[in-house]
Tab-separated table of C-alpha atoms in Angstrom:
chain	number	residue	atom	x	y	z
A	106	UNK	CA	118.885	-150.601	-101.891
A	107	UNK	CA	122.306	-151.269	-100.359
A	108	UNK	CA	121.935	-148.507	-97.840
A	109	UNK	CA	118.387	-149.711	-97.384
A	110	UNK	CA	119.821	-153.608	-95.666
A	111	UNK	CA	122.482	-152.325	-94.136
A	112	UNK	CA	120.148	-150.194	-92.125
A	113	UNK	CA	118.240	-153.301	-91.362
A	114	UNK	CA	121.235	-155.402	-90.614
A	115	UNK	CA	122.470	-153.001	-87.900
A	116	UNK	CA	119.422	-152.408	-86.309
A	117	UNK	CA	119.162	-156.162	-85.679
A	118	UNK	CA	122.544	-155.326	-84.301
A	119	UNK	CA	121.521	-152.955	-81.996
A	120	UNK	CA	118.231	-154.776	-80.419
A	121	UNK	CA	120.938	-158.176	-79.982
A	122	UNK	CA	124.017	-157.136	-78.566
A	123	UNK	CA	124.343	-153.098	-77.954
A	124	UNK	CA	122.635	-153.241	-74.887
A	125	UNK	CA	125.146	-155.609	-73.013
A	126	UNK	CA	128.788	-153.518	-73.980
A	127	UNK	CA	131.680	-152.391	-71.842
A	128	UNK	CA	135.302	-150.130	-72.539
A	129	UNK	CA	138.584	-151.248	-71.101
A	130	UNK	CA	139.964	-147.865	-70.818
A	131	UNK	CA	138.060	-145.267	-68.833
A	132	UNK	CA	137.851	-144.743	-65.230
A	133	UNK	CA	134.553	-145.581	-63.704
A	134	UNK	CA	134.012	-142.105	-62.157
A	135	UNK	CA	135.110	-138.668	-61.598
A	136	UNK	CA	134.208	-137.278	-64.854
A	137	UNK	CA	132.350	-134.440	-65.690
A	138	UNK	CA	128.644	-132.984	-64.086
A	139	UNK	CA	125.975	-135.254	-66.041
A	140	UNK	CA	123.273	-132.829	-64.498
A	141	UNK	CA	124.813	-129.599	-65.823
A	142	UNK	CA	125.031	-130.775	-69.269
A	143	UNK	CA	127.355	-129.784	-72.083
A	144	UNK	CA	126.742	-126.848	-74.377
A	145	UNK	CA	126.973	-127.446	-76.979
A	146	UNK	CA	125.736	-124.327	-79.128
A	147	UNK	CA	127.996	-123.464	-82.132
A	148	UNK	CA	129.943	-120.008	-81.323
A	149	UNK	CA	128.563	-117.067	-83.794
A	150	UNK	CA	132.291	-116.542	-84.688
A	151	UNK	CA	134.031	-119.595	-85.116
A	152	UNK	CA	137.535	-119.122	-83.458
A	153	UNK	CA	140.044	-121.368	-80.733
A	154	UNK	CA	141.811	-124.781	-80.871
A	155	UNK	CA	140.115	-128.372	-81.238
A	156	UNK	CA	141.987	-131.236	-79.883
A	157	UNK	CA	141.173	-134.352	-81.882
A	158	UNK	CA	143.045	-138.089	-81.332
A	159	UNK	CA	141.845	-140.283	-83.444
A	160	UNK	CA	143.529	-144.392	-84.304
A	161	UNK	CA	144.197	-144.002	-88.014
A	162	UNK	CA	148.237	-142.665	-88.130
A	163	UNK	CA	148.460	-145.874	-90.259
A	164	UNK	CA	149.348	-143.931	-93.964
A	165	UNK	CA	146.262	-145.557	-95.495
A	166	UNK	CA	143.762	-143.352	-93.482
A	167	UNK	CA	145.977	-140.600	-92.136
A	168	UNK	CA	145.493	-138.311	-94.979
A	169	UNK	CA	142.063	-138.607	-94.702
A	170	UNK	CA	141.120	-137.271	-91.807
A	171	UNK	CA	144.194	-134.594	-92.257
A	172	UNK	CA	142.146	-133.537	-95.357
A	173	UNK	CA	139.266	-132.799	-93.909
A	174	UNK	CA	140.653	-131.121	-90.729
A	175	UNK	CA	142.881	-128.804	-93.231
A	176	UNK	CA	139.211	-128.232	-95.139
A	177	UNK	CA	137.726	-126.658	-92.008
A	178	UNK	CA	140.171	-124.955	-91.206
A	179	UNK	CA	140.037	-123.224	-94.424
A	180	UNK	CA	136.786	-122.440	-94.144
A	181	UNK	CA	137.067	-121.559	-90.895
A	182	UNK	CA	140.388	-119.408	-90.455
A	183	UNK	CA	140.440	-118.692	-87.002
A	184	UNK	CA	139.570	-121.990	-86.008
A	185	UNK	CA	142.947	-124.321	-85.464
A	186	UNK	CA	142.546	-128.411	-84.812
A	187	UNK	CA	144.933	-129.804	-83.083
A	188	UNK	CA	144.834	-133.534	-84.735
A	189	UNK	CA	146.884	-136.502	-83.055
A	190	UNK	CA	146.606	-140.110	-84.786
A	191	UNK	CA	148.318	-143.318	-83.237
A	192	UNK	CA	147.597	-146.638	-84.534
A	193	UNK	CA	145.032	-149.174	-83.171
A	194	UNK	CA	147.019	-150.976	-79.864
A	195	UNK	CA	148.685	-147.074	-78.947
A	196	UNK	CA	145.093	-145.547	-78.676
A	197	UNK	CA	144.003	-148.095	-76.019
A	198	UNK	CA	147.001	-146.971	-74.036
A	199	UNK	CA	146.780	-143.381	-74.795
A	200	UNK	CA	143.185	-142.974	-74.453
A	201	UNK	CA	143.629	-145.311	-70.986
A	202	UNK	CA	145.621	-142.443	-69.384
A	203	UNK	CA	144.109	-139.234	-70.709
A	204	UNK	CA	140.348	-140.511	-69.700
A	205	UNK	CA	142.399	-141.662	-66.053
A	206	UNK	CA	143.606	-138.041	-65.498
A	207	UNK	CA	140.217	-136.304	-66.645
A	208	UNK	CA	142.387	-134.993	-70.188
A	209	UNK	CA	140.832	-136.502	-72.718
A	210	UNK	CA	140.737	-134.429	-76.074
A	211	UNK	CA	137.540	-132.327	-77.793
A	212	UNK	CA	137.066	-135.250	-79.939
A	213	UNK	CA	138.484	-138.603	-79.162
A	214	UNK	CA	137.671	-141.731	-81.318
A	215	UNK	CA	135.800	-144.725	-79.883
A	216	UNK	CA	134.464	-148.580	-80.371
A	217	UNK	CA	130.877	-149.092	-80.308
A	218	UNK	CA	129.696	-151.231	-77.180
A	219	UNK	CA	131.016	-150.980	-73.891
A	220	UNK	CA	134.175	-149.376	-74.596
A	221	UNK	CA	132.044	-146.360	-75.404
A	222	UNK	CA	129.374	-146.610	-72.679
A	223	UNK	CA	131.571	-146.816	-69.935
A	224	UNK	CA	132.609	-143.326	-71.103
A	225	UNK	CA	129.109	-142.178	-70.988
A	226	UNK	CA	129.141	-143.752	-67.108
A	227	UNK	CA	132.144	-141.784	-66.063
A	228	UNK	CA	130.406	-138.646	-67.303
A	229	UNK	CA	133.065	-138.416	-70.109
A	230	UNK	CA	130.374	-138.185	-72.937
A	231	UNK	CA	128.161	-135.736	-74.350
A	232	UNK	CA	124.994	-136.447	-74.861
A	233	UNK	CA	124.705	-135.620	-78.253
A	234	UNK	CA	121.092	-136.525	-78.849
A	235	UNK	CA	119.643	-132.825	-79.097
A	236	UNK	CA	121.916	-132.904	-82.190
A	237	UNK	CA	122.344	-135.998	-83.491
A	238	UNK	CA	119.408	-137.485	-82.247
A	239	UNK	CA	117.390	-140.309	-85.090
A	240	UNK	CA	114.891	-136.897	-85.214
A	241	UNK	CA	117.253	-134.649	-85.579
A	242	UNK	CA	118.365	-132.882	-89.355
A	243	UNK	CA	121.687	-134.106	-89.083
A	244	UNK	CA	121.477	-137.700	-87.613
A	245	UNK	CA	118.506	-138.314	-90.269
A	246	UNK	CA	121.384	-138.109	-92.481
A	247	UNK	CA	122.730	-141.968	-91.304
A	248	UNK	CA	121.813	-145.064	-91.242
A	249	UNK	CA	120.064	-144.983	-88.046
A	250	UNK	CA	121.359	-148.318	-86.716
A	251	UNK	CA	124.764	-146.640	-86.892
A	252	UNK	CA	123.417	-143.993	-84.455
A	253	UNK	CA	121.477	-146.824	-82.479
A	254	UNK	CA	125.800	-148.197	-81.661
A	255	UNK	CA	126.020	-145.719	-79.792
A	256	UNK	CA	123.239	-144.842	-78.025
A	257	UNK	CA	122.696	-145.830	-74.494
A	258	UNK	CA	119.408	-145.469	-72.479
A	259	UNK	CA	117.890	-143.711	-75.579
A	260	UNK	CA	120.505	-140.840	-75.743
A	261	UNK	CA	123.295	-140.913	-78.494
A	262	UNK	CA	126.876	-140.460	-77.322
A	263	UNK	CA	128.951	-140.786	-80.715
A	264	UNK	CA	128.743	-139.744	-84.392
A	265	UNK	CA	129.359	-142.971	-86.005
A	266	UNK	CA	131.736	-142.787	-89.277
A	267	UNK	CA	131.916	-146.114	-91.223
A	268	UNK	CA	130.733	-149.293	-90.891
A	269	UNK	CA	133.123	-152.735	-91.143
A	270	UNK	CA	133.037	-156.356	-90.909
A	271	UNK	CA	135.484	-159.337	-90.996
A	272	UNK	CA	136.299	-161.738	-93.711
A	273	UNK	CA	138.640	-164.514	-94.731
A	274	UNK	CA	140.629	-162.830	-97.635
A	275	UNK	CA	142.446	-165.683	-99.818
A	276	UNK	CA	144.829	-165.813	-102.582
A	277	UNK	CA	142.807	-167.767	-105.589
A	278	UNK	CA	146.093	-169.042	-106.807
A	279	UNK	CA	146.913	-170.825	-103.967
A	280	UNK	CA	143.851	-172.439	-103.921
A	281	UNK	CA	144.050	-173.625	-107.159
A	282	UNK	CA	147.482	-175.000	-106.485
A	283	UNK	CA	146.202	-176.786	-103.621
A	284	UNK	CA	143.325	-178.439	-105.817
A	285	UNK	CA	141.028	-176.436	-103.726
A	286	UNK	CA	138.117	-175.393	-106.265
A	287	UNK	CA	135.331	-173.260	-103.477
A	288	UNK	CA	136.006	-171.272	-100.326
A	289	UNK	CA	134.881	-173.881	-97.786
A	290	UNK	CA	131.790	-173.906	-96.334
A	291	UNK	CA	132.088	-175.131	-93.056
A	292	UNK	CA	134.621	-175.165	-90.598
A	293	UNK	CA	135.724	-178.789	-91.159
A	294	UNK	CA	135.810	-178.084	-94.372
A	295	UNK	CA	138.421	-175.424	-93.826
A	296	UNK	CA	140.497	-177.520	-91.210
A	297	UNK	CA	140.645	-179.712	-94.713
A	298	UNK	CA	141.728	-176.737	-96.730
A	299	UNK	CA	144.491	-175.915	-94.311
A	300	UNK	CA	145.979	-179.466	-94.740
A	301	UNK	CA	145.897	-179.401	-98.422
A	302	UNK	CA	147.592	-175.595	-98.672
A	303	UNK	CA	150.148	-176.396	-96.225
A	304	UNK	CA	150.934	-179.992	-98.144
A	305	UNK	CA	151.154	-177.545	-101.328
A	306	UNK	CA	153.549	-175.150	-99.427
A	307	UNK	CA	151.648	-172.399	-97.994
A	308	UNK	CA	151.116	-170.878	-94.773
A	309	UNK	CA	147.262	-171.306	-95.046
A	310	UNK	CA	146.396	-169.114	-92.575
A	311	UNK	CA	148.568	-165.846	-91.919
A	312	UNK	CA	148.279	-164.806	-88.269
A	313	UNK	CA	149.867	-162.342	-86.115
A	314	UNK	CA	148.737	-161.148	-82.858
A	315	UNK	CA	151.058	-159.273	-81.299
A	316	UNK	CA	148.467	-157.521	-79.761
A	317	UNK	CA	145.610	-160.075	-79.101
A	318	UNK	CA	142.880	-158.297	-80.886
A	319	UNK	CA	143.071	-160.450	-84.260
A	320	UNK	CA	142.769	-163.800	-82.159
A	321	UNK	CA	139.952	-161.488	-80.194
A	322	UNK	CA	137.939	-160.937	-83.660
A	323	UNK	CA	138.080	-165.073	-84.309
A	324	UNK	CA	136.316	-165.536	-80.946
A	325	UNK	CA	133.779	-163.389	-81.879
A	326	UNK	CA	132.889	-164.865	-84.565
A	327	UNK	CA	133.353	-168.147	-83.266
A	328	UNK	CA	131.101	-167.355	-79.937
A	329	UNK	CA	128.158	-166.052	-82.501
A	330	UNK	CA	128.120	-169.134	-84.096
A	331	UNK	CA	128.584	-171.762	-81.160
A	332	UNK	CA	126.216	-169.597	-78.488
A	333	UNK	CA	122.508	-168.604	-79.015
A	334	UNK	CA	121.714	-165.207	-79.816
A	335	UNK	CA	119.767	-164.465	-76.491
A	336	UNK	CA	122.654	-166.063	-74.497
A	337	UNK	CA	125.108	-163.872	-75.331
A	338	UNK	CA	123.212	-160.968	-74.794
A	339	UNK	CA	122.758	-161.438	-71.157
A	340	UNK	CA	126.320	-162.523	-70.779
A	341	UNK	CA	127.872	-159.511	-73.057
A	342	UNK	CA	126.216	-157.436	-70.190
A	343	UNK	CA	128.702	-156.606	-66.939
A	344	UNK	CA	125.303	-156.937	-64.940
A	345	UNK	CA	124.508	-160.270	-65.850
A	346	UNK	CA	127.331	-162.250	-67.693
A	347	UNK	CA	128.303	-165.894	-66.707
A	348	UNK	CA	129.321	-167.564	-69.756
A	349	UNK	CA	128.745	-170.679	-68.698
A	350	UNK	CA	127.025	-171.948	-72.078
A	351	UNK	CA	129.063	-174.734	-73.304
A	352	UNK	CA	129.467	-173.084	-76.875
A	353	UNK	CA	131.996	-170.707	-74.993
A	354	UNK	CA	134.344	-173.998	-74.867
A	355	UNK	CA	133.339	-175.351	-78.207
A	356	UNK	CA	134.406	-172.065	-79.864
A	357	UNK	CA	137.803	-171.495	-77.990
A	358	UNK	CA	137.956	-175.376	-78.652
A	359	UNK	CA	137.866	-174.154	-82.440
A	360	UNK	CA	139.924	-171.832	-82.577
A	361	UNK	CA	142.518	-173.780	-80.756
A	362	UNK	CA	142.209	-176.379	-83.737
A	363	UNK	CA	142.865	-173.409	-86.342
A	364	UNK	CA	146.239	-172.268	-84.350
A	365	UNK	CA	147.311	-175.933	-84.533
A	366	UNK	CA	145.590	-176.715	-88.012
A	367	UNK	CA	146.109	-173.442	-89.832
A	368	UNK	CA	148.605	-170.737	-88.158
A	369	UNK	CA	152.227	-169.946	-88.270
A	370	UNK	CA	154.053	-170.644	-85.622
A	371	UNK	CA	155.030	-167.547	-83.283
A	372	UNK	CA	151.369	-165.983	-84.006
A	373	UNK	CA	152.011	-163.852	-80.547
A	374	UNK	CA	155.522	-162.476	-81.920
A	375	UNK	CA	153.850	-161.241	-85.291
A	376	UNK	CA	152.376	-157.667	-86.012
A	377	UNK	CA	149.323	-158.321	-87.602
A	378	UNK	CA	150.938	-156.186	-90.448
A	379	UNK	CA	153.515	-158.605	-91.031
A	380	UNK	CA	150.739	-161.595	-91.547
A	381	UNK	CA	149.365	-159.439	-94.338
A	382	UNK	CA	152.499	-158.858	-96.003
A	383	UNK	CA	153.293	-162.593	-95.575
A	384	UNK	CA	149.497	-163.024	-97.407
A	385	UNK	CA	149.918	-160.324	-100.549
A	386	UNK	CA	153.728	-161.695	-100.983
A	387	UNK	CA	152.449	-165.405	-101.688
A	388	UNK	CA	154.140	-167.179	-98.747
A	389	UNK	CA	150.544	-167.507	-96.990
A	390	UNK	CA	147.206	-168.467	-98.411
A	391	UNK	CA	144.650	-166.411	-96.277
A	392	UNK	CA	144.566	-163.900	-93.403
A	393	UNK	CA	141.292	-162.878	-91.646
A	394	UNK	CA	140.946	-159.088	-92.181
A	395	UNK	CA	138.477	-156.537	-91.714
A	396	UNK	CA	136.126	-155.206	-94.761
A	397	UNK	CA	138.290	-151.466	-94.369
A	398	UNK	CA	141.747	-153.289	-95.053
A	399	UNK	CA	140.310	-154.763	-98.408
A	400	UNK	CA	142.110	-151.842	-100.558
A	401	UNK	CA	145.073	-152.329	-98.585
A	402	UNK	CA	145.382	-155.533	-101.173
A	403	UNK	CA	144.725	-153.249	-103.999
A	404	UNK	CA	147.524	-150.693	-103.207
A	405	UNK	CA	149.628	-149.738	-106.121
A	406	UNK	CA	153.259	-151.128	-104.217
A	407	UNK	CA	151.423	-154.704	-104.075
A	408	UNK	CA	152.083	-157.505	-106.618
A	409	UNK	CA	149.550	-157.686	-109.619
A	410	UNK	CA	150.038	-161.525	-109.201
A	411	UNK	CA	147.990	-161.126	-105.731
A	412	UNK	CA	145.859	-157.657	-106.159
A	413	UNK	CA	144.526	-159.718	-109.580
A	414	UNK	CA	143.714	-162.683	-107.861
A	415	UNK	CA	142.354	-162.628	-104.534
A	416	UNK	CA	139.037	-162.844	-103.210
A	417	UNK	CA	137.234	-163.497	-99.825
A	418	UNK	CA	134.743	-165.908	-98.102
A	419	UNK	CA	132.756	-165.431	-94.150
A	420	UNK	CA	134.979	-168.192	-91.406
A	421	UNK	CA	132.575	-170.540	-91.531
A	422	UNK	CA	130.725	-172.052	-89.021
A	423	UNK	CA	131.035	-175.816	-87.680
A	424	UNK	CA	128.194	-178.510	-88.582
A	425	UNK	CA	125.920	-178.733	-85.555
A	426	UNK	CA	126.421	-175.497	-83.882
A	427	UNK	CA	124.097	-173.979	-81.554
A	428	UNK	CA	124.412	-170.474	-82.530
A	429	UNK	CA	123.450	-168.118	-85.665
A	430	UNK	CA	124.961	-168.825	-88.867
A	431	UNK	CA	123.931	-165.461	-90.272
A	432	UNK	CA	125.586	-163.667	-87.527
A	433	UNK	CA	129.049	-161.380	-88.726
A	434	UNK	CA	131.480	-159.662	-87.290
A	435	UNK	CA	131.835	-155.961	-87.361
A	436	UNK	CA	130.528	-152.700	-85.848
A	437	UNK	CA	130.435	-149.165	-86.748
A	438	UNK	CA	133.521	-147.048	-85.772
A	439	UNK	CA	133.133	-143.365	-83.826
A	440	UNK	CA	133.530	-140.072	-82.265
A	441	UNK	CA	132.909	-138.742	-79.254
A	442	UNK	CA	132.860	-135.124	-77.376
A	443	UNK	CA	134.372	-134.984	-74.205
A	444	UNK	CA	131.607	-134.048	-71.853
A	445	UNK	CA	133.953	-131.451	-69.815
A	446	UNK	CA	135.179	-129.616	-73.478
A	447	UNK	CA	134.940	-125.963	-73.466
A	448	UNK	CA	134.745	-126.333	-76.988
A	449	UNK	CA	132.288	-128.845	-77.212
A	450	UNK	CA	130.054	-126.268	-79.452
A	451	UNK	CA	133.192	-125.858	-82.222
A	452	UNK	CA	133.961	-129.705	-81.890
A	453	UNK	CA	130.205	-130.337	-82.637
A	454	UNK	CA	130.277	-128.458	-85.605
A	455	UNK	CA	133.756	-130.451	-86.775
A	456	UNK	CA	132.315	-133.364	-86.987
A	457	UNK	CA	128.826	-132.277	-88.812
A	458	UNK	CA	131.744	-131.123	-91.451
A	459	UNK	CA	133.103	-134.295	-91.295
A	460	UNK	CA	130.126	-135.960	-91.874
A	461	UNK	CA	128.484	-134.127	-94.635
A	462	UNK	CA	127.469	-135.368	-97.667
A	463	UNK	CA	130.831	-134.063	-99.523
A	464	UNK	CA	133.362	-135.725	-96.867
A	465	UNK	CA	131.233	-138.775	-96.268
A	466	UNK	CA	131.349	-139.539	-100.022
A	467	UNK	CA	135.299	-138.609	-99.930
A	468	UNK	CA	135.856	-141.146	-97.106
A	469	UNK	CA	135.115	-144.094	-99.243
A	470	UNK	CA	136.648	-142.807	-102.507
A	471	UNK	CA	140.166	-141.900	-100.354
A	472	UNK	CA	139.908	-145.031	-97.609
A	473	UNK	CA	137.384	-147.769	-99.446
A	474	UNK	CA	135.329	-147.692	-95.781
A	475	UNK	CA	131.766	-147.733	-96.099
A	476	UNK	CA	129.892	-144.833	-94.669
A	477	UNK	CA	127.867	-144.804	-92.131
A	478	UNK	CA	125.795	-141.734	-93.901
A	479	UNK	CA	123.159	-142.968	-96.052
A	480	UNK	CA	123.805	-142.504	-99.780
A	481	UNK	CA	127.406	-141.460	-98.998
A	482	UNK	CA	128.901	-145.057	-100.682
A	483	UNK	CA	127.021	-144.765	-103.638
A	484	UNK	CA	128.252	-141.449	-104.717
A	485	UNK	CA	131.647	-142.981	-104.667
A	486	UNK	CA	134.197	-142.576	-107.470
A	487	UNK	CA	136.639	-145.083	-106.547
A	488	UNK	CA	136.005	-148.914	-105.862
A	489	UNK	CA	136.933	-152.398	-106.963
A	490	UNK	CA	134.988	-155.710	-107.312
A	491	UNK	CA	135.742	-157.374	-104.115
A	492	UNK	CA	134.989	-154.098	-102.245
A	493	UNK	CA	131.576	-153.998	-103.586
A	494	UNK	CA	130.632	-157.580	-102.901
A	495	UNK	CA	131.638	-157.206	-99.728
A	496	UNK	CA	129.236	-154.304	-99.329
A	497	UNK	CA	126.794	-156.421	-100.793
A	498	UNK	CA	127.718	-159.711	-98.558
A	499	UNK	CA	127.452	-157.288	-95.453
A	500	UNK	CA	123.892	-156.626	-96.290
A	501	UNK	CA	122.824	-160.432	-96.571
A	502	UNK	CA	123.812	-160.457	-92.702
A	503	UNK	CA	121.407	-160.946	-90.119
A	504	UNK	CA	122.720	-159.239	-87.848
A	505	UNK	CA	126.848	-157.922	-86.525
A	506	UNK	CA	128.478	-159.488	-83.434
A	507	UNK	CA	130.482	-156.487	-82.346
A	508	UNK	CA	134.358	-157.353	-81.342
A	509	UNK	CA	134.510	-159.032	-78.112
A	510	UNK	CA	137.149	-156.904	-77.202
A	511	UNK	CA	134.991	-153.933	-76.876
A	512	UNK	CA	131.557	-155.176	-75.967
A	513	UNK	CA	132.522	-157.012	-72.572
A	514	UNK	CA	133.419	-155.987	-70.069
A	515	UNK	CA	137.618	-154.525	-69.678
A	516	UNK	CA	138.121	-157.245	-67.002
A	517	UNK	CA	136.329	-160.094	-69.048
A	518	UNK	CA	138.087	-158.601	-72.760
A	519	UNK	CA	141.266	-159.347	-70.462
A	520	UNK	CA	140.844	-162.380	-69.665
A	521	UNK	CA	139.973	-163.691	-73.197
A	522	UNK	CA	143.087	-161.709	-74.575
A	523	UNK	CA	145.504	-163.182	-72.320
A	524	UNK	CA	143.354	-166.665	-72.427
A	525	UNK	CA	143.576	-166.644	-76.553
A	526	UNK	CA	147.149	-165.634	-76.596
A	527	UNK	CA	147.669	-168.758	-74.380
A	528	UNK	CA	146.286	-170.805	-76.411
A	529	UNK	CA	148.607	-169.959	-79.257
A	530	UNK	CA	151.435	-170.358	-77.014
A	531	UNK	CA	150.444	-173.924	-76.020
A	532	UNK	CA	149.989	-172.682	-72.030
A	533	UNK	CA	146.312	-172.715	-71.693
A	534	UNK	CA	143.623	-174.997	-72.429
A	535	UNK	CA	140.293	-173.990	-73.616
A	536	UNK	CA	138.939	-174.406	-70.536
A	537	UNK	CA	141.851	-172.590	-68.594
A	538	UNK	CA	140.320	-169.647	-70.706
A	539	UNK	CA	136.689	-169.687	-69.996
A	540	UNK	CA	137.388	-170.449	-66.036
A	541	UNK	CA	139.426	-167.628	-66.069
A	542	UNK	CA	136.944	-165.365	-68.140
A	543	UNK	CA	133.970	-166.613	-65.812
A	544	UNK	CA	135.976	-165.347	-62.769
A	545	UNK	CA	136.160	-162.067	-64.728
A	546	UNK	CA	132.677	-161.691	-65.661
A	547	UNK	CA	131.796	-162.499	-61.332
A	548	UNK	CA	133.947	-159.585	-60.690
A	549	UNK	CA	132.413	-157.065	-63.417
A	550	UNK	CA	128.816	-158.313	-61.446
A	551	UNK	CA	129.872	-156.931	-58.370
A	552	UNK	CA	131.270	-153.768	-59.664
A	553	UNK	CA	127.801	-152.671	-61.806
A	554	UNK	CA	125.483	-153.783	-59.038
């Protein structure tokens, strides 16, 4: 049943916002030869080196996808992978230079949206579809929304691996200190929460955005509920974005009131690390995380006073808003094979490993992530409640607003991460921001048309 909604959710996904996305990292040309295809036919005997980079060194998910590689390899002796992992912010660099100088690895990792399909427009992909394709053997094995993220002009680029969305996570017993009895329901409502946990001696909202993304992931959520559905569709797209709806400045307008209302000072000096630590030590009362850091709260070196009593609520959206309410933040995660691999054949038949029904079902007993293969969740050993009502909360969504950060355009994600970080800082105004995104979304015109 679960697998059955989120199947439904993300293909709501996929028909709203997929079509519009843009990366920040690869070069707009000069990669491989579209016409001549990739092959992408699995050697008889399996030998040679894979190069793999993936974003999950963090010592979480690390082991994970060491695991599996070490499986292959065993079944596969003559087959070596060479396996690179840097953490979130290090990728974007990394990936930013390799892509620049036509090196990218086998199998690099990659955002749904436009941070995959400009890949697929510098001829960096492979078209995967005669493999992975929704009527293929092996992509009937996942949720087929999850394959719809990364498709682009009805071929699929990427084999999708999890799926994830973005929740207030809060410590019950500061709530209950701060005579706050329900997660609020609105936004005012949580402006009001923020007043009564700070009175009661709390950070109430633990923020750190060292590297803009975490303010990035509020202003998605903030745009989905403040700008119609259709609206953001055409301005998500580099060939037709304005943002010139006024819910842009209503929702940078809100999340200027939580920096001022709810944040720590010195947000932009703060690893987003540090803001969680700050939330499972007691000092703050919330922190807005993503769905795959819930067992992060449940590790073993945490305090029982938190891991026992925490839970988690959607931001919620302000009375009288213009956009969906049902809207939610996340998007699958991926991999993709680089179009010019020699290897493309062995790094294929990686990541059908990877994805089979054995290491699907392993990545959410190891990591807690919910897979993108069909089934693969439920077979899971290991879980806890909070996990599984997310799972269940994800599934009550209408549809996912994929990060900003991935599904603009680079030029227009850069203007929103500098504009947000300004805002923290007290040296932009909301509008400041959105003149300086529009300005970046008139430049992206010009460079698709």
């Amino acid at each position: 049943m679960r697998t059955h909604r989120v199947a439904t959710i993300v293909a709501t996904l996929s028909l709203g916002t997929l079509a519009a996305c843009g990366p920040p990292s690869a070069p707009d040309s000069g990669g491989g030869d579209a016409d001549a295809g990739t092959d992408l036919t699995v050697p008889e005997e399996k030998s040679g080196t894979i190069t793999m980079l993936t974003k999950f060194a963090a010592p979480e998910y690390a082991p994970y996808f060491e695991s599996v590689v070490e499986a292959y390899e065993a079944e596969n002796p003559d087959v070596d992978i060479d396996l690179q992992q840097v953490g979130d912010q290090p990728y974007k660099d990394k990936i930013r230079v390799l892509s620049a100088s036509n090196e990218l690895p086998d199998i690099y990792f990659s955002w749904a949206g436009d941070f995959a399909n400009k890949f697929v427009r510098a001829d960096l992909a492979a078209d995967l579809s005669s493999e992975i394709g929704p009527d293929t053997e092996w992509g009937s094995t996942f949720t087929p929304a999850a394959l719809e993220a990364f498709t682009l002009d009805g071929a699929t680029y990427g084999v999708p691996i999890n799926l994830d969305a973005k929740y207030l996570a809060y410590n019950t017993t500061a709530f209950e200190e701060a005579g706050i009895d329900t997660p609020p329901a609105t936004f005012e409502e949580l402006l009001d929460a923020c007043t009564k946990l700070d009175d009661a001696g709390y950070t109430p909202i633990s923020m750190g955005n060292q590297y803009g993304w975490p303010a990035i992931h509020y202003l998605t959520q903030l745009n989905a509920y403040n700008v119609p559905a259709e609206t953001l569709a055409t301005d998500y797209d580099p060939a037709s974005g304005e943002f010139t709806d006024p819910g842009y400045v209503a929702a940078l307008e809100q999340f200027d009131e939580l920096a001022q209302t709810c944040f720590n000072d010195g947000a932009n000096g703060l690893s987003h690390e540090v803001a969680q630590a700050n939330l499972m030590s007691g000092q703050a009362a919330m922190q807005y995380i993503e769905i795959v850091e819930f067992p992060n709260l449940m590790g073993e070196d945490v305090d029982p006073s938190f891991t026992e009593n925490w839970s988690f609520f959607r931001l919620p959206q302000a009375e009288g808003a213009s956009g969906s309410a049902d809207m939610l933040t996340g998007a699958p995660d991926g991999f993709m094979v680089n179009a010019n691999s020699e290897n493309a054949g062995l790094a294929l038949d990686f990541l059908k490993f990877m994805t089979n029904e054995q290491n699907a079902t392993k990545l959410t007993t190891d990591i807690g992530w919910l897979s993108s293969v069909e089934g693969a969740t439920e077979r899971a050993d290991e879980t806890f409640p909070q996990l599984e009502e997310g799972l269940a909360d994800i599934g009550e969504a209408e549809s996912f607003a994929i990060w900003l950060d991935t599904v603009v355009d680079a030029d227009v994600a850069a203007a929103y991460l500098a504009g947000v970080q300004g805002l923290l800082d007290g040296s932009a105004s909301p509008q400041d921001v959105i003149s300086d995104v529009q300005d970046a979304a008139a430049k992206a015109q010009e460079q698709v048309q």
